[in-house]
XYZ file of C-alpha atoms in Angstrom:
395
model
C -46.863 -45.585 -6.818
C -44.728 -45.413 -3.544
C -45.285 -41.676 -1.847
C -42.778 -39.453 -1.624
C -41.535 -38.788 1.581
C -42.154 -35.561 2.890
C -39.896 -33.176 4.597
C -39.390 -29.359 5.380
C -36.013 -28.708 4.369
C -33.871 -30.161 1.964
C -30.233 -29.536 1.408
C -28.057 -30.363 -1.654
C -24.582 -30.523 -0.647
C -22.608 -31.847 2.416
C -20.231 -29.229 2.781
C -19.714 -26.355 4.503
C -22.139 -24.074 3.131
C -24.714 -27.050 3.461
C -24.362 -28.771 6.743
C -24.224 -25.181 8.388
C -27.561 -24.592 7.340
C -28.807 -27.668 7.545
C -27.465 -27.593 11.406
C -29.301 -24.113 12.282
C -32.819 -25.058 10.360
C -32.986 -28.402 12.413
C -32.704 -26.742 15.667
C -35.949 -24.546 14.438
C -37.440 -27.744 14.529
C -37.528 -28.012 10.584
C -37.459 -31.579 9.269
C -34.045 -31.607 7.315
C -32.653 -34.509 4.957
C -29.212 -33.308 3.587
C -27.944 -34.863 0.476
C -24.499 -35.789 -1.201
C -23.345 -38.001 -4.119
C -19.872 -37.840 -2.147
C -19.020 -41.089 0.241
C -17.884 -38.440 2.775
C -18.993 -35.268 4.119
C -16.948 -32.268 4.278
C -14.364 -33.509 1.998
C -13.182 -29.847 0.804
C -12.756 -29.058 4.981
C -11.108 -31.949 5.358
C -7.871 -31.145 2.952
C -8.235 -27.675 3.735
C -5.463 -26.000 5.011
C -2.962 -28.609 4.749
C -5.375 -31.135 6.830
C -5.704 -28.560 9.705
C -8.452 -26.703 7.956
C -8.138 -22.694 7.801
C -11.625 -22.256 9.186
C -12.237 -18.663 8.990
C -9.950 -15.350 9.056
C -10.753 -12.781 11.805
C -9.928 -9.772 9.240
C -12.675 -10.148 7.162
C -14.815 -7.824 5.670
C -16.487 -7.378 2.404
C -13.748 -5.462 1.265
C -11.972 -9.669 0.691
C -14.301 -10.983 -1.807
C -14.840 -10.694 -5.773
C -18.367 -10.440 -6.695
C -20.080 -8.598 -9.238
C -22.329 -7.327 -7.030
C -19.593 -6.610 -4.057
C -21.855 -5.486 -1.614
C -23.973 -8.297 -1.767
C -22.417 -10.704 0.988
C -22.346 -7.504 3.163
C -25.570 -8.889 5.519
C -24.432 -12.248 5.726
C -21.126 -11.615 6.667
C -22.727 -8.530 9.452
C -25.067 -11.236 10.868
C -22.746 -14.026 11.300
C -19.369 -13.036 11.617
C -15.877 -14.960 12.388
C -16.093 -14.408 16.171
C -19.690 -16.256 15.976
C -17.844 -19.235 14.348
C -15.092 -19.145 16.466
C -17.451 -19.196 20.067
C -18.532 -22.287 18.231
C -15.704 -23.737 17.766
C -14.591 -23.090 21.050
C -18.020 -24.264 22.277
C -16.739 -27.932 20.751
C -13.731 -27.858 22.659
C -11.509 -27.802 19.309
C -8.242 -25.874 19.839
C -7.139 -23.341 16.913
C -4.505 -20.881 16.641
C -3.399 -17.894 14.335
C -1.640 -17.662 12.025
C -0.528 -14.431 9.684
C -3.207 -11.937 7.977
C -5.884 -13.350 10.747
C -5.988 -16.785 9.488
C -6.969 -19.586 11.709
C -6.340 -23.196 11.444
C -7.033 -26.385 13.971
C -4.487 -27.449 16.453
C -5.447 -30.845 15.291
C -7.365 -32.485 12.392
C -9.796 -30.766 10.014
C -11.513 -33.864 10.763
C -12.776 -32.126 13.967
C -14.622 -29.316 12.049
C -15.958 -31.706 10.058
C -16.983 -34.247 13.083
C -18.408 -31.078 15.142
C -20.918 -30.648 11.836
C -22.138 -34.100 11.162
C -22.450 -34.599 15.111
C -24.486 -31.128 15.372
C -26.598 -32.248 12.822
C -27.509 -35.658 14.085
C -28.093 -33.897 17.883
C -30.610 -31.404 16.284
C -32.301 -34.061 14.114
C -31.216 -33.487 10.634
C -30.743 -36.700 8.500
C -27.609 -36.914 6.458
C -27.533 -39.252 3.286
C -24.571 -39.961 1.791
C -23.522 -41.394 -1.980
C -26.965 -40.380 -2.998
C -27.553 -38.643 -6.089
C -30.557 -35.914 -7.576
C -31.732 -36.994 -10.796
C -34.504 -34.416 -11.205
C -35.874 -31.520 -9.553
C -39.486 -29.884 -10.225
C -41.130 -27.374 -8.809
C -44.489 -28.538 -6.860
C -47.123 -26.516 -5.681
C -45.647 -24.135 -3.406
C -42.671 -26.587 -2.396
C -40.433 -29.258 -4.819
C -40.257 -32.799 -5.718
C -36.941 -34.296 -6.270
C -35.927 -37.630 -7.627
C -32.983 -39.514 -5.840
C -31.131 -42.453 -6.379
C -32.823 -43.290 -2.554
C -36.505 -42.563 -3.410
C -38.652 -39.546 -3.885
C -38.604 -36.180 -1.780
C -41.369 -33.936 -1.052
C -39.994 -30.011 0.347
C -40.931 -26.968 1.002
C -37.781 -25.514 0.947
C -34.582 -26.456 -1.436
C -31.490 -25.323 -0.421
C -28.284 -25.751 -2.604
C -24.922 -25.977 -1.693
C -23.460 -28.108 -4.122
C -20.586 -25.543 -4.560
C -18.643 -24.952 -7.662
C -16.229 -26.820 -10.536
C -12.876 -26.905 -8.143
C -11.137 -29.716 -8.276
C -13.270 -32.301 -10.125
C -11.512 -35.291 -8.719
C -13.509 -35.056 -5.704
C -16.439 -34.981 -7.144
C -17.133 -30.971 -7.896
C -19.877 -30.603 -10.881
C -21.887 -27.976 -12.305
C -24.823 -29.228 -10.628
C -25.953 -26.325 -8.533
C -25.779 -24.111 -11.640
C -27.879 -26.428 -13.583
C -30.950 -26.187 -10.933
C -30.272 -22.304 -11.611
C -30.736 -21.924 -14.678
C -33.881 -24.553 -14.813
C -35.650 -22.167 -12.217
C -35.190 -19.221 -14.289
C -32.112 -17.505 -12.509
C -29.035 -15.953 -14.148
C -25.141 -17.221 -14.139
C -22.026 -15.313 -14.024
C -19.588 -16.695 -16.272
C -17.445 -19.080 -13.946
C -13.619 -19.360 -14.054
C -10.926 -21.274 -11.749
C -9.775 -18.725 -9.142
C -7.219 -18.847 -6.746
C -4.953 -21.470 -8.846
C -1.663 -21.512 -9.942
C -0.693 -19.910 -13.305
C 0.856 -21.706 -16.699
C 3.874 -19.914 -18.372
C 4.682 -20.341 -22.264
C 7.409 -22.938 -22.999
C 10.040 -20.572 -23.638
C 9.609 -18.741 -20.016
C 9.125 -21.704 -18.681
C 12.561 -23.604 -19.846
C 14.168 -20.640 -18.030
C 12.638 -20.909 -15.271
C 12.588 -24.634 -14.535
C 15.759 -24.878 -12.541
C 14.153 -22.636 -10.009
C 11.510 -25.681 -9.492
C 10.501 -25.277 -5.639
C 12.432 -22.026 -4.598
C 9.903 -19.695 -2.896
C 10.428 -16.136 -1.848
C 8.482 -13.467 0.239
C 7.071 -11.802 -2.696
C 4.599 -9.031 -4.053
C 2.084 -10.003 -7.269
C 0.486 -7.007 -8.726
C -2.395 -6.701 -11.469
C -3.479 -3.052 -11.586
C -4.693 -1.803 -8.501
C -4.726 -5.036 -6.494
C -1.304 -6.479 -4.617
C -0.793 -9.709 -2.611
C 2.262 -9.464 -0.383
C 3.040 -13.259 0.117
C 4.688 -16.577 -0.947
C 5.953 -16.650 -4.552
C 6.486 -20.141 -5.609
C 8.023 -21.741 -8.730
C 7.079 -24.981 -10.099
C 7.706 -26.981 -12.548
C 4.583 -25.503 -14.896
C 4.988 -21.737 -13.867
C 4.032 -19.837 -10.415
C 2.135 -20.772 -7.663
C 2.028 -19.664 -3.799
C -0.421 -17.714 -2.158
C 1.020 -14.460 -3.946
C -0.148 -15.755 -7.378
C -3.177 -17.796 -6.122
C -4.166 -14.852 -4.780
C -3.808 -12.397 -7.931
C -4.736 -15.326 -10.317
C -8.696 -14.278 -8.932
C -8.093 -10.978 -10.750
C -6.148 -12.097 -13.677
C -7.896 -12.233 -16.676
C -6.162 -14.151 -20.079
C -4.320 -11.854 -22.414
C -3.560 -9.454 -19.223
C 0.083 -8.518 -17.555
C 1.171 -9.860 -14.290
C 4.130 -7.668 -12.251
C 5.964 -9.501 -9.632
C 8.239 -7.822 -7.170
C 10.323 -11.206 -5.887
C 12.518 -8.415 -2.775
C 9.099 -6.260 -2.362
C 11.033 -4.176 0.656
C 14.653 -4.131 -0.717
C 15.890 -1.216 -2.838
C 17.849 -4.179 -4.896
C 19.612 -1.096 -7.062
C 21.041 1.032 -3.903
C 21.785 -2.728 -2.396
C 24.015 -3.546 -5.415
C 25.460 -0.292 -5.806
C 26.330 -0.258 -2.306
C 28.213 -3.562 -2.517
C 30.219 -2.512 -5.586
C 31.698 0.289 -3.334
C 32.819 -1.874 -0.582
C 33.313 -5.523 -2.109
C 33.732 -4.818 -5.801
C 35.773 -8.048 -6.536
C 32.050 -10.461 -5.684
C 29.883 -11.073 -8.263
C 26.439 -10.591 -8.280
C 25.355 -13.482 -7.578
C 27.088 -13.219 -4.689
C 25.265 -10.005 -3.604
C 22.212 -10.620 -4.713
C 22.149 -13.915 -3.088
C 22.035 -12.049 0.631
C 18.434 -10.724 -1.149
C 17.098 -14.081 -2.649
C 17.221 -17.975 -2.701
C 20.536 -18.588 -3.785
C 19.120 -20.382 -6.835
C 17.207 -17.614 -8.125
C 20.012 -15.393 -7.181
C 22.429 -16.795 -9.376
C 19.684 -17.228 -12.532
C 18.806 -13.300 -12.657
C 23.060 -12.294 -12.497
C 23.657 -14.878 -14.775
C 20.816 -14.027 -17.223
C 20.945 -9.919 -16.412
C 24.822 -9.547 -15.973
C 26.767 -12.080 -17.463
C 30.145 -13.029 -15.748
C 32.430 -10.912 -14.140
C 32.353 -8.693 -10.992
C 30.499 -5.947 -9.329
C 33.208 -3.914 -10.162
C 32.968 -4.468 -13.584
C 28.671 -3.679 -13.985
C 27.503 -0.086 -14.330
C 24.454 1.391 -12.837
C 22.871 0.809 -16.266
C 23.334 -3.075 -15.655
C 22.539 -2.604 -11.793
C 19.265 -1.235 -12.662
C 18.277 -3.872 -15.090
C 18.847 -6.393 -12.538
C 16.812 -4.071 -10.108
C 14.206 -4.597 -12.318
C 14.291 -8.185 -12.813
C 13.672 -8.702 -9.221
C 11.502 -6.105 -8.728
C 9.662 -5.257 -11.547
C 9.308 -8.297 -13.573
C 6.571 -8.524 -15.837
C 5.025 -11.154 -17.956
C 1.904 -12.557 -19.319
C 0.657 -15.959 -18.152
C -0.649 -18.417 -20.856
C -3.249 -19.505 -18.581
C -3.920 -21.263 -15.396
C -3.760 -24.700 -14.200
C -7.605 -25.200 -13.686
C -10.604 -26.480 -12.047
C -8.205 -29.173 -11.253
C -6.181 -27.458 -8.508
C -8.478 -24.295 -8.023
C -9.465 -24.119 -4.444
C -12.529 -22.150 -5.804
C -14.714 -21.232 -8.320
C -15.700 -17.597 -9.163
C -18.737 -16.545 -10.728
C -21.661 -18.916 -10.129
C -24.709 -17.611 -9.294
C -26.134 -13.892 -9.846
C -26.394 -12.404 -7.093
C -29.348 -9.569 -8.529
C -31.487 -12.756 -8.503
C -30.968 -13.817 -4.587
C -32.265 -11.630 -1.514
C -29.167 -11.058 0.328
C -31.201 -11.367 3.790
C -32.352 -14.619 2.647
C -29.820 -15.982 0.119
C -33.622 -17.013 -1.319
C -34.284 -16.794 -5.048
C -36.236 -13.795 -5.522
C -38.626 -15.170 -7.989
C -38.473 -18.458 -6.731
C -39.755 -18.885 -2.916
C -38.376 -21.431 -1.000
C -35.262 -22.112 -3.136
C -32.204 -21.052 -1.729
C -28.437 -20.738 -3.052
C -25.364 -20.228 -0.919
C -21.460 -20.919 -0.453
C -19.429 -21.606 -3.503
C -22.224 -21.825 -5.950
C -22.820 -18.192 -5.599
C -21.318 -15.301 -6.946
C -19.192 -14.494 -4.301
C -15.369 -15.437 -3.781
C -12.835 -15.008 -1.050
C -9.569 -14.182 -0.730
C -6.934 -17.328 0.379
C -6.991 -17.548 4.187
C -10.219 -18.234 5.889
C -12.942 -16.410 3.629
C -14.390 -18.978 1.773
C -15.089 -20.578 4.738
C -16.513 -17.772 6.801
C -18.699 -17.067 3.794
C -19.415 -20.690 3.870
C -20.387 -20.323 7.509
C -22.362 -17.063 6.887
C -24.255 -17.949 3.667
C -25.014 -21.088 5.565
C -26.273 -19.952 8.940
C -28.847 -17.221 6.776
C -30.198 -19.396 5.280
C -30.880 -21.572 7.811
C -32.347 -19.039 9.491
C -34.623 -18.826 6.783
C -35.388 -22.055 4.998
């Protein structure tokens, strides 16, 4: 029987999370062997942020992720922070800029985030092996054994990153939760977040001539707002408004969206029935909104005629249909074109110095698999980054 080789570090999961740790437990001098079923590494980082890659967001705090332990990524996010990924970056000669709300892309290619990874870990010695897969993991003695479709590995420590159930299609499985729940720990339910939300057919047929009009927008559910993009499409609302929100939304629950968050639409109209009563509202409204959508609420709110002719009773319903529109979602559109998943995880059963199992020692969870979700714009990532570098610390 052929020996298993034996290492000191083994990572599941060529992403982010993974290659960040893998990276900073190399240069400790740990022996590291990173695995992936995927052809490529970094796959997620490379079609992030429209191919430019939205690497981290220099606003964040804790305050920007959904967890149901919120103050467990506090440490992480404290020890590395988006400055320390940004010296690196800059340390790699890759040019960024900002954006709004403190998010940062690449001047160039994701590819370059992705290429500053892979080449850190071949300079600190960490092997990367690609299209491999885990068939089993066991505990052994005070390290693990795992079977892979490239031989037999010996460890000490297990790390996984084999992040969450987003978008299938390039190759996302419930893999890391699996090796959870065999070593004892406990799951939060999981559930698509930030993804774009289904209507019922009848909304839906009114909507669909607005197909691809976007507005500066506010999406409310209770407590929590998200003043940005609102974006119909051709199965309901997307944009980062409702991406955003959809991470709060629960099914069965109400959804408000303010499409002219900063315009008092009522005192507007009013204002232009005083001095140009003879325009419709479309007309008026359309100096608010996308002509498109302009024209769909006067013609669904007020009927035909002019401004004139509409009382404040008809002003103020239209007032409300831009501002104050309410409605339930059927659902959302999925794993499938969720950028993330939430839940994962439980945090009560990982040391947040550590991100190490608490009843486990020397198995380690972190980025996407955890329970612990960013906003859109950068925090994934810089969790990714964070959840990462601790552990490699550590492993």
């Amino acid at each position: 029987m052929t020996r298993p080789e034996r290492v000191d570090v083994v990572v599941i999961g060529a992403g982010a999370a993974g290659m960040m740790c893998a990276w900073e437990a190399a240069k400790r001098g740990r022996r590291v062997v990173v695995i992936d079923h995927a052809r490529a590494p970094g796959e997620k980082i490379r079609i992030s942020g429209g191919g430019r890659c939205n690497f981290t967001n220099r606003g964040t705090t804790p305050k920007n992720y959904l967890s149901a332990n919120p103050s467990f990524a506090i440490s992480a996010l404290k020890r590395y922070t988006p400055e320390d990924f940004i010296r690196l970056v800059d340390r790699h000669g890759i040019a960024w800029h900002e954006k709004t709300l403190g998010q940062l892309f690449c001047d160039g290619s994701a590819r370059q985030i992705v290429d500053m990874l892979t080449d850190g870990l071949r300079e600190a010695g960490a092997a990367l092996r690609l299209s491999t897969t885990v068939s089993s993991v066991a505990r052994d003695g005070d390290g693990f054994s795992l079977a892979t479709s490239e031989g037999s590995l010996a460890c000490r420590s297990l790390v996984i990153a084999s992040g969450g159930k987003s978008i299938p299609k390039m190759g996302a499985t419930g893999f890391g939760y699996e090796i959870a729940t065999q070593f004892g720990l406990r799951l939060v339910p999981t559930r698509p977040g930030l993804v774009p939300l289904t209507l019922d057919p009848g909304l839906l047929e009114t909507i669909a001539p607005l197909s691809g009009v976007a507005v500066e927008g506010r999406a409310r559910h209770g407590k929590t707002a998200f003043d940005e993009a609102v974006l119909f499409t051709h199965r309901g609302l997307s944009g980062p408004a409702i991406l955003q929100i959809s991470s709060y939304w629960r099914e069965g629950e109400e959804i408000e969206l303010a499409l002219a968050p900063r315009t008092d639409v009522f005192g507007r109209l009013r204002e232009a029935r005083s001095t140009n009563g003879r325009q419709g509202p479309a007309t008026a409204l359309a100096e608010i909104l996308p002509k498109r959508l302009a024209q769909a609420i006067a013609e669904r709110e007020a009927g035909a005629g002019n401004l004139a002719d509409l009382s404040d009773k008809v002003l103020r319903r239209i007032d409300t249909a831009v501002n104050g529109w309410r409605f339930k979602p059927t659902g959302s559109e999925g794993y499938r074109t969720a950028e993330v998943t939430l839940g994962g995880v439980d945090t009560a059963d990982l040391d947040s110095r550590t991100l190490e199992a608490r009843q486990m020692r020397g198995l380690y969870f972190i980025g996407e698999v955890v329970d612990v979700t960013g906003w859109l714009g950068g925090y994934n990532f810089q969790w990714a980054w964070a959840s990462g570098w601790v552990a490699g610390q550590n492993a």
